[in-house]
Amino acid sequence: MADAFTAAGLPVSKSEVILGEGAFRNIGEYDVLVHLHADVETTVKVVVVAEA
């Protein structure tokens, strides 16, 4: 997941991305917690779609 954020121009490390539900195994929308600093965190919506 961190690689996808970095490729999109938002560099983060693996330790900053918290997947509450574990790895994505199905198509859908997921909320991912990104913990950037001790006092800074945000939730990012990730949409998983079928490959064309």
Short mmCIF file of C-alpha atoms in Angstrom, two decimals:
data_model
loop_
_atom_site.label_atom_id
_atom_site.label_comp_id
_atom_site.label_asym_id
_atom_site.label_seq_id
_atom_site.Cartn_x
_atom_site.Cartn_y
_atom_site.Cartn_z
CA MET A 1 0.00 0.00 0.00
CA ALA A 2 2.84 2.41 0.82
CA ASP A 3 4.26 1.81 -2.66
CA ALA A 4 0.94 2.86 -4.23
CA PHE A 5 0.85 6.09 -2.20
CA THR A 6 4.47 6.84 -3.13
CA ALA A 7 3.77 6.17 -6.84
CA ALA A 8 0.87 8.63 -6.63
CA GLY A 9 3.26 11.32 -5.38
CA LEU A 10 2.56 10.91 -1.65
CA PRO A 11 5.70 9.33 -0.17
CA VAL A 12 4.96 7.26 2.95
CA SER A 13 6.67 4.26 4.53
CA LYS A 14 5.06 0.89 5.25
CA SER A 15 5.09 1.57 8.98
CA GLU A 16 2.90 4.66 8.47
CA VAL A 17 0.06 2.77 6.75
CA ILE A 18 -2.31 0.89 9.05
CA LEU A 19 -4.69 -1.59 7.42
CA GLY A 20 -7.35 -2.21 10.05
CA GLU A 21 -9.05 -4.97 8.07
CA GLY A 22 -5.85 -6.60 6.83
CA ALA A 23 -4.93 -7.10 3.18
CA PHE A 24 -7.50 -6.20 0.52
CA ARG A 25 -8.93 -9.34 -1.06
CA ASN A 26 -12.13 -8.01 -2.61
CA ILE A 27 -13.28 -5.17 -4.85
CA GLY A 28 -14.71 -2.27 -2.87
CA GLU A 29 -13.98 0.85 -0.87
CA TYR A 30 -11.76 0.75 2.21
CA ASP A 31 -10.71 3.31 4.80
CA VAL A 32 -6.97 3.22 5.48
CA LEU A 33 -5.38 4.98 8.44
CA VAL A 34 -2.12 6.79 7.64
CA HIS A 35 -0.13 7.61 10.79
CA LEU A 36 2.38 10.28 9.77
CA HIS A 37 3.59 11.45 13.18
CA ALA A 38 2.79 10.91 16.86
CA ASP A 39 0.08 13.59 16.68
CA VAL A 40 -0.72 13.47 12.95
CA GLU A 41 -2.91 10.82 11.35
CA THR A 42 -5.56 10.81 8.67
CA THR A 43 -7.93 8.39 7.02
CA VAL A 44 -7.69 7.84 3.27
CA LYS A 45 -10.38 6.13 1.20
CA VAL A 46 -8.94 3.46 -1.11
CA VAL A 47 -11.07 2.12 -3.97
CA VAL A 48 -10.15 -1.33 -5.32
CA VAL A 49 -11.50 -1.98 -8.83
CA ALA A 50 -11.30 -4.92 -11.21
CA GLU A 51 -8.38 -4.91 -13.62
CA ALA A 52 -9.46 -4.10 -17.15
#
